Amino acid sequence: MDVNIQKVGVIGAGQMGNGIAHVSALAGYDVLLSDVSLDRCQAALATINGNMTRQVAKGNISEEDRKAALDRIKPTEKLEDLADVDIAIESAVENETVKRSIYAKLCPHLKPEAILGTNTSSISITRLAASTDRPERFIGVHFMNPVPVMELVELVRGIATEDETFDHCRKYVESVGKTVAVAEDFPAFMVNRILLPMINEAIYTLYEGVGSVEAIDTAMRLGANHPMGPLQLADFIGLDTCLSIMQVLYEGLADSKYRPCPLLVKYVEAGWLGRKTQRGFYDYRGEEPVPTR
Ligand SMILES: NC(=O)c1ccc[n+]([C@@H]2O[C@H](COP(=O)([O-])OP(=O)(O)OC[C@H]3O[C@@H](n4cnc5c(N)ncnc54)[C@H](O)[C@@H]3O)[C@@H](O)[C@H]2O)c1
């Protein structure tokens, strides 16, 4: 079954979903952006508008591009509105039960030839695919954060993913200006398999009192030439997402070296999830971020 990708559905209008909608609309695709409530979709549209306005100010896109792209994004809280999309990219929270329940509700409405992609950072594509009616047309499309800025997308085939699905996805990803890296379907794929244990180790370094938040971030910025410290990066990714990925690595690879740091668990239990909740390893409520430890 062939499909010509013109209309893109995005499920989950959080920091990643709004970025996927942003780059897709700028590349000329019609986009349906869905979340559990219209309020969340409207908040995402406001974020997209703010981010595009910054791109206009920097001279990266024109004012006409911004207006046209925003007009192409339609918000919806109803999954049935995704009936005519050519590819649906699920970017809801990193929770397998939530993702499966979205597919169960969404698939009966999708066209038979529509591709279903997931932006999961770590969950098995093969297992998620098996819960749908279209494992051949299911694929991991792993964008990086922030989507409008980061160039890489990991494409991950499940065991049943057809070459045609992969080829259409590669074309779509390249058309939104990104570069593909192909990863096999193992826990957390490539980028997060390497990145998250480093972040988790930085949290252990804090937990064991080896250094303060500021000292650890400064050490890695100036000592390893990282553009931002690992704790700042964790806040940026979202501490709940970081914890979910570590749990997937720990359970999926059955190796104690991936055990999530108890301090990470504590921050998540407190609801201090990083930038998105204004507090994580830094407190973002004032003018400047202030370390919380
Ligand atoms: N944060 C990152 O750096 C990053 C990078 C790459 C991939 N990802 C992956 O992208 C996905 C989304 O992460 P995020 O950082 O955007 O999270 P987020 O918390 O910012 O957004 C998640 C969104 O999903 C919505 N949602 C929850 N249940 C839903 C449902 N049943 N139907 C529709 N929407 C629902 C929430 O309302 C929220 O708006 C996750 O799978 C995550 O692992 C995250």
Coordinates of C-alpha atoms and ligand atoms in Angstrom, one line a residue:
M1 CA 0.0 0.0 0.0
D2 CA 1.6 3.2 -1.1
V3 CA 1.1 6.6 0.6
N4 CA 2.1 10.1 -0.5
I5 CA 2.8 12.0 2.6
Q6 CA 1.0 15.4 2.5
K7 CA -0.9 15.5 5.8
V8 CA 0.8 14.9 9.1
G9 CA -1.0 14.1 12.4
V10 CA 0.8 14.8 15.7
I11 CA -0.5 13.2 18.9
G12 CA 0.7 14.9 22.0
A13 CA 1.3 18.7 21.8
G14 CA 4.1 18.9 24.5
Q15 CA 7.6 20.2 23.9
M16 CA 8.4 17.5 21.3
G17 CA 4.9 17.4 19.6
N18 CA 4.8 21.1 19.1
G19 CA 8.3 21.0 17.6
I20 CA 7.3 18.2 15.1
A21 CA 4.2 20.2 14.1
H22 CA 6.4 23.3 13.8
V23 CA 9.0 21.8 11.4
S24 CA 6.3 19.9 9.4
A25 CA 4.2 23.0 8.8
L26 CA 7.3 25.1 7.8
A27 CA 8.1 22.4 5.3
G28 CA 4.6 22.8 3.7
Y29 CA 2.7 19.9 5.3
D30 CA -0.8 20.3 6.6
V31 CA -0.7 19.3 10.3
L32 CA -3.3 18.2 12.7
L33 CA -2.0 18.6 16.3
S34 CA -3.9 16.7 18.9
D35 CA -3.8 16.4 22.7
V36 CA -6.1 15.5 25.5
S37 CA -7.6 19.0 25.6
L38 CA -7.9 21.9 23.2
D39 CA -6.3 24.1 25.8
R40 CA -3.1 22.1 25.5
C41 CA -3.2 22.4 21.8
Q42 CA -3.7 26.2 22.0
A43 CA -0.8 26.4 24.4
A44 CA 1.3 24.5 21.9
L45 CA 0.3 26.8 19.1
A46 CA 1.3 29.8 21.2
T47 CA 4.7 28.2 21.8
I48 CA 5.1 27.4 18.1
N49 CA 4.2 31.0 17.3
G50 CA 6.8 32.3 19.8
N51 CA 9.5 30.0 18.4
M52 CA 8.7 31.0 14.8
T53 CA 8.7 34.7 15.7
R54 CA 12.2 34.2 17.0
Q55 CA 13.2 32.5 13.7
V56 CA 11.8 35.5 11.9
A57 CA 13.8 37.9 14.1
K58 CA 16.9 36.0 13.4
G59 CA 16.2 36.1 9.6
N60 CA 15.9 32.3 9.3
I61 CA 12.3 32.4 8.0
S62 CA 10.2 35.2 6.6
E63 CA 7.1 36.7 8.2
E64 CA 5.0 35.2 5.4
D65 CA 6.5 31.7 6.1
R66 CA 5.5 32.1 9.8
K67 CA 1.9 33.0 9.0
A68 CA 1.5 30.4 6.3
A69 CA 3.0 27.7 8.5
L70 CA 0.8 28.6 11.5
D71 CA -2.3 28.5 9.3
R72 CA -1.4 24.9 8.3
I73 CA -1.6 23.6 11.9
K74 CA -5.1 22.7 13.0
P75 CA -5.6 21.8 16.7
T76 CA -7.9 19.0 17.8
E77 CA -8.8 17.0 20.8
K78 CA -10.5 14.3 18.8
L79 CA -8.4 11.4 17.4
E80 CA -11.1 10.7 14.8
D81 CA -10.1 14.1 13.1
L82 CA -6.8 12.3 12.1
A83 CA -8.8 10.1 9.7
D84 CA -7.1 11.6 6.5
V85 CA -3.5 12.0 7.7
D86 CA -0.9 10.1 5.7
I87 CA 1.4 9.8 8.7
A88 CA 0.5 10.1 12.4
I89 CA 3.4 10.7 14.8
E90 CA 2.6 9.9 18.4
S91 CA 4.6 12.1 20.8
A92 CA 2.6 11.7 24.0
V93 CA 4.2 11.0 27.4
E94 CA 6.9 8.3 27.6
N95 CA 4.5 5.7 29.1
E96 CA 3.8 2.5 27.3
T97 CA 0.3 2.1 28.6
V98 CA -0.7 5.6 27.5
K99 CA 0.9 5.0 24.0
R100 CA -0.9 1.7 23.6
S101 CA -4.2 3.2 24.6
I102 CA -3.7 6.0 22.1
Y103 CA -3.0 3.5 19.3
A104 CA -6.1 1.4 20.2
K105 CA -8.3 4.5 19.9
L106 CA -6.5 6.0 16.9
C107 CA -6.0 3.0 14.5
P108 CA -9.6 2.4 13.7
H109 CA -9.8 5.9 12.3
L110 CA -6.6 5.9 10.3
K111 CA -6.6 5.2 6.6
P112 CA -5.3 1.6 6.0
E113 CA -2.2 2.9 4.2
A114 CA -1.4 5.6 6.8
I115 CA 2.0 5.2 8.5
L116 CA 2.0 5.3 12.3
G117 CA 5.2 6.7 13.8
T118 CA 6.3 7.1 17.4
N119 CA 8.7 9.6 18.8
T120 CA 9.4 7.4 21.8
S121 CA 12.9 7.9 23.3
S122 CA 13.3 4.3 24.5
I123 CA 10.4 1.9 24.3
S124 CA 10.6 -1.1 22.0
I125 CA 9.2 -0.2 18.5
T126 CA 8.5 -3.9 17.9
R127 CA 6.4 -4.2 21.0
L128 CA 4.5 -1.0 20.4
A129 CA 4.0 -2.0 16.8
A130 CA 2.6 -5.4 17.8
S131 CA -0.2 -3.7 19.8
T132 CA -1.4 -2.0 16.6
D133 CA -3.3 -3.1 13.5
R134 CA -0.3 -2.1 11.3
P135 CA 3.1 -3.4 12.4
E136 CA 4.3 -3.2 8.8
R137 CA 3.5 0.5 8.7
F138 CA 4.8 1.3 12.2
I139 CA 8.2 2.9 12.8
G140 CA 10.2 4.9 15.4
V141 CA 10.8 8.5 14.3
H142 CA 12.9 9.8 17.1
F143 CA 13.3 13.6 16.9
M144 CA 15.7 15.4 19.2
N145 CA 14.9 18.3 21.5
P146 CA 14.4 21.2 20.6
V147 CA 13.1 19.9 17.3
P148 CA 13.4 23.1 15.2
V149 CA 17.1 23.3 16.2
M150 CA 18.4 19.8 16.4
E151 CA 19.4 18.2 13.1
L152 CA 19.2 14.5 13.9
V153 CA 16.3 12.0 13.7
E154 CA 16.9 8.4 14.6
L155 CA 14.7 6.1 12.4
V156 CA 14.0 2.8 14.0
R157 CA 12.5 -0.2 12.3
G158 CA 10.4 -2.7 14.3
I159 CA 10.8 -6.4 13.3
A160 CA 7.9 -6.1 10.9
T161 CA 8.4 -2.6 9.5
E162 CA 8.3 -2.7 5.7
D163 CA 11.0 -1.1 3.6
E164 CA 8.3 1.1 1.9
T165 CA 7.4 2.5 5.3
F166 CA 11.0 3.2 6.1
D167 CA 11.6 4.9 2.7
H168 CA 8.5 7.2 3.0
C169 CA 9.6 8.1 6.5
R170 CA 13.2 8.9 5.4
K171 CA 11.8 11.1 2.7
Y172 CA 9.5 12.9 5.1
V173 CA 12.3 13.4 7.7
E174 CA 14.7 14.8 5.1
S175 CA 12.0 17.1 3.7
V176 CA 11.7 18.8 7.1
G177 CA 15.4 19.5 7.0
K178 CA 16.7 16.7 9.2
T179 CA 19.4 14.1 8.9
V180 CA 18.6 10.4 9.5
A181 CA 20.6 8.0 11.6
V182 CA 19.4 4.4 11.4
A183 CA 19.2 2.6 14.8
E184 CA 18.3 -1.0 15.5
D185 CA 15.4 -1.6 17.9
F186 CA 17.2 -2.0 21.2
P187 CA 16.4 -0.1 24.4
A188 CA 16.9 3.7 24.1
F189 CA 18.4 3.2 20.5
M190 CA 21.7 5.1 20.1
V191 CA 21.6 8.7 21.4
N192 CA 19.8 8.0 24.6
R193 CA 21.7 4.7 25.2
I194 CA 24.8 6.8 25.5
L195 CA 23.5 10.2 26.8
L196 CA 21.2 9.1 29.6
P197 CA 23.6 7.0 31.6
M198 CA 25.9 10.0 31.5
I199 CA 23.1 12.2 32.9
N200 CA 22.2 9.6 35.5
E201 CA 25.9 9.4 36.5
A202 CA 25.9 13.2 36.9
I203 CA 22.9 12.9 39.2
Y204 CA 24.7 10.1 41.2
T205 CA 27.7 12.5 41.4
L206 CA 25.4 15.1 43.0
Y207 CA 23.6 12.5 45.2
E208 CA 26.9 11.3 46.6
G209 CA 28.1 14.8 47.3
V210 CA 31.0 14.8 45.0
G211 CA 30.0 18.2 43.6
S212 CA 27.2 20.7 43.6
V213 CA 24.8 21.2 40.7
E214 CA 26.8 24.2 39.6
A215 CA 30.2 22.4 40.0
I216 CA 29.1 19.4 38.0
D217 CA 27.6 21.4 35.1
T218 CA 30.7 23.7 35.0
A219 CA 33.0 20.7 35.1
M220 CA 31.3 19.1 32.1
R221 CA 31.0 22.4 30.1
L222 CA 34.6 23.5 30.6
G223 CA 36.2 20.1 31.2
A224 CA 34.6 18.1 28.5
N225 CA 33.5 20.9 26.2
H226 CA 29.8 20.1 26.4
P227 CA 27.6 22.9 25.3
M228 CA 25.5 22.6 28.5
G229 CA 26.0 20.7 31.8
P230 CA 24.3 17.3 32.2
L231 CA 22.0 18.6 35.0
Q232 CA 20.9 21.6 32.9
L233 CA 20.4 19.2 30.0
A234 CA 18.3 16.8 32.3
D235 CA 16.1 19.8 33.2
F236 CA 15.7 20.6 29.5
I237 CA 14.8 17.0 28.5
G238 CA 12.4 16.6 31.5
L239 CA 13.2 14.6 34.6
D240 CA 10.2 12.3 34.1
T241 CA 11.4 11.5 30.6
C242 CA 15.0 10.9 31.9
L243 CA 13.6 8.5 34.6
S244 CA 11.4 6.6 32.1
I245 CA 14.4 6.1 29.8
M246 CA 16.6 4.9 32.6
Q247 CA 13.9 2.4 33.7
V248 CA 13.6 1.2 30.1
L249 CA 17.4 0.7 29.9
Y250 CA 17.5 -1.0 33.4
E251 CA 14.6 -3.4 32.6
G252 CA 15.4 -3.9 28.9
L253 CA 19.1 -4.7 29.3
A254 CA 18.8 -6.2 32.8
D255 CA 22.1 -4.6 33.9
S256 CA 22.5 -2.8 37.3
K257 CA 24.7 -0.2 35.7
Y258 CA 21.5 1.4 34.4
R259 CA 19.7 1.7 37.7
P260 CA 18.1 5.2 38.0
C261 CA 19.6 7.4 40.7
P262 CA 17.3 7.6 43.8
L263 CA 17.7 11.4 43.7
L264 CA 16.3 11.5 40.1
V265 CA 13.3 9.5 41.5
K266 CA 12.9 12.0 44.3
Y267 CA 12.8 15.0 42.0
V268 CA 10.2 13.3 39.8
E269 CA 8.1 12.3 42.8
A270 CA 8.2 16.0 43.9
G271 CA 6.9 17.0 40.5
W272 CA 10.1 19.0 39.9
L273 CA 10.4 17.9 36.3
G274 CA 12.8 20.6 35.0
R275 CA 12.1 23.5 32.8
K276 CA 8.5 22.4 31.9
T277 CA 7.4 22.7 35.6
Q278 CA 9.8 25.6 36.3
R279 CA 11.8 23.6 38.8
G280 CA 14.3 20.7 38.6
F281 CA 18.0 20.8 39.3
Y282 CA 17.6 24.5 38.8
D283 CA 14.7 26.8 39.8
Y284 CA 13.5 28.8 36.8
R285 CA 10.9 31.0 38.5
G286 CA 13.2 34.0 38.9
E287 CA 15.2 36.0 36.3
E288 CA 18.1 33.6 36.4
P289 CA 18.1 29.8 37.0
V290 CA 19.2 29.1 40.6
P291 CA 20.5 25.6 41.5
T292 CA 18.2 23.7 43.8
R293 CA 21.1 21.8 45.6
Ligands
LIG1 N1 11.9 15.7 26.0 C1 12.8 15.2 25.2 O1 14.0 15.7 25.2 C2 12.5 14.2 24.2 C3 13.3 14.0 23.1 C4 13.0 13.0 22.1 C5 11.8 12.3 22.3 N2 11.0 12.5 23.4 C6 9.8 11.7 23.5 O2 8.7 12.4 23.0 C7 7.5 12.1 23.7 C8 6.9 13.3 24.3 O3 7.8 13.9 25.2 P1 7.7 15.5 25.6 O4 9.0 15.8 26.1 O5 7.1 16.2 24.5 O6 6.7 15.4 26.8 P2 5.7 16.5 27.4 O7 5.3 16.1 28.7 O8 6.2 17.9 27.1 O9 4.4 16.3 26.4 C9 3.6 15.2 26.4 C10 2.2 15.5 25.9 O10 1.4 14.3 25.8 C11 0.1 14.7 26.1 N3 -0.7 13.5 26.4 C12 -0.7 12.7 27.5 N4 -1.6 11.7 27.3 C13 -2.1 11.8 26.1 C14 -3.1 11.2 25.4 N5 -3.7 10.1 25.9 N6 -3.4 11.6 24.1 C15 -2.8 12.7 23.6 N7 -1.9 13.4 24.2 C16 -1.5 13.0 25.5 C17 0.3 15.6 27.3 O11 -0.9 16.3 27.5 C18 1.4 16.4 26.9 O12 1.0 17.6 26.2 C19 7.9 11.0 24.7 O13 7.7 9.7 24.2 C20 9.4 11.3 24.9 O14 10.2 10.2 25.3 C21 11.3 13.4 24.3

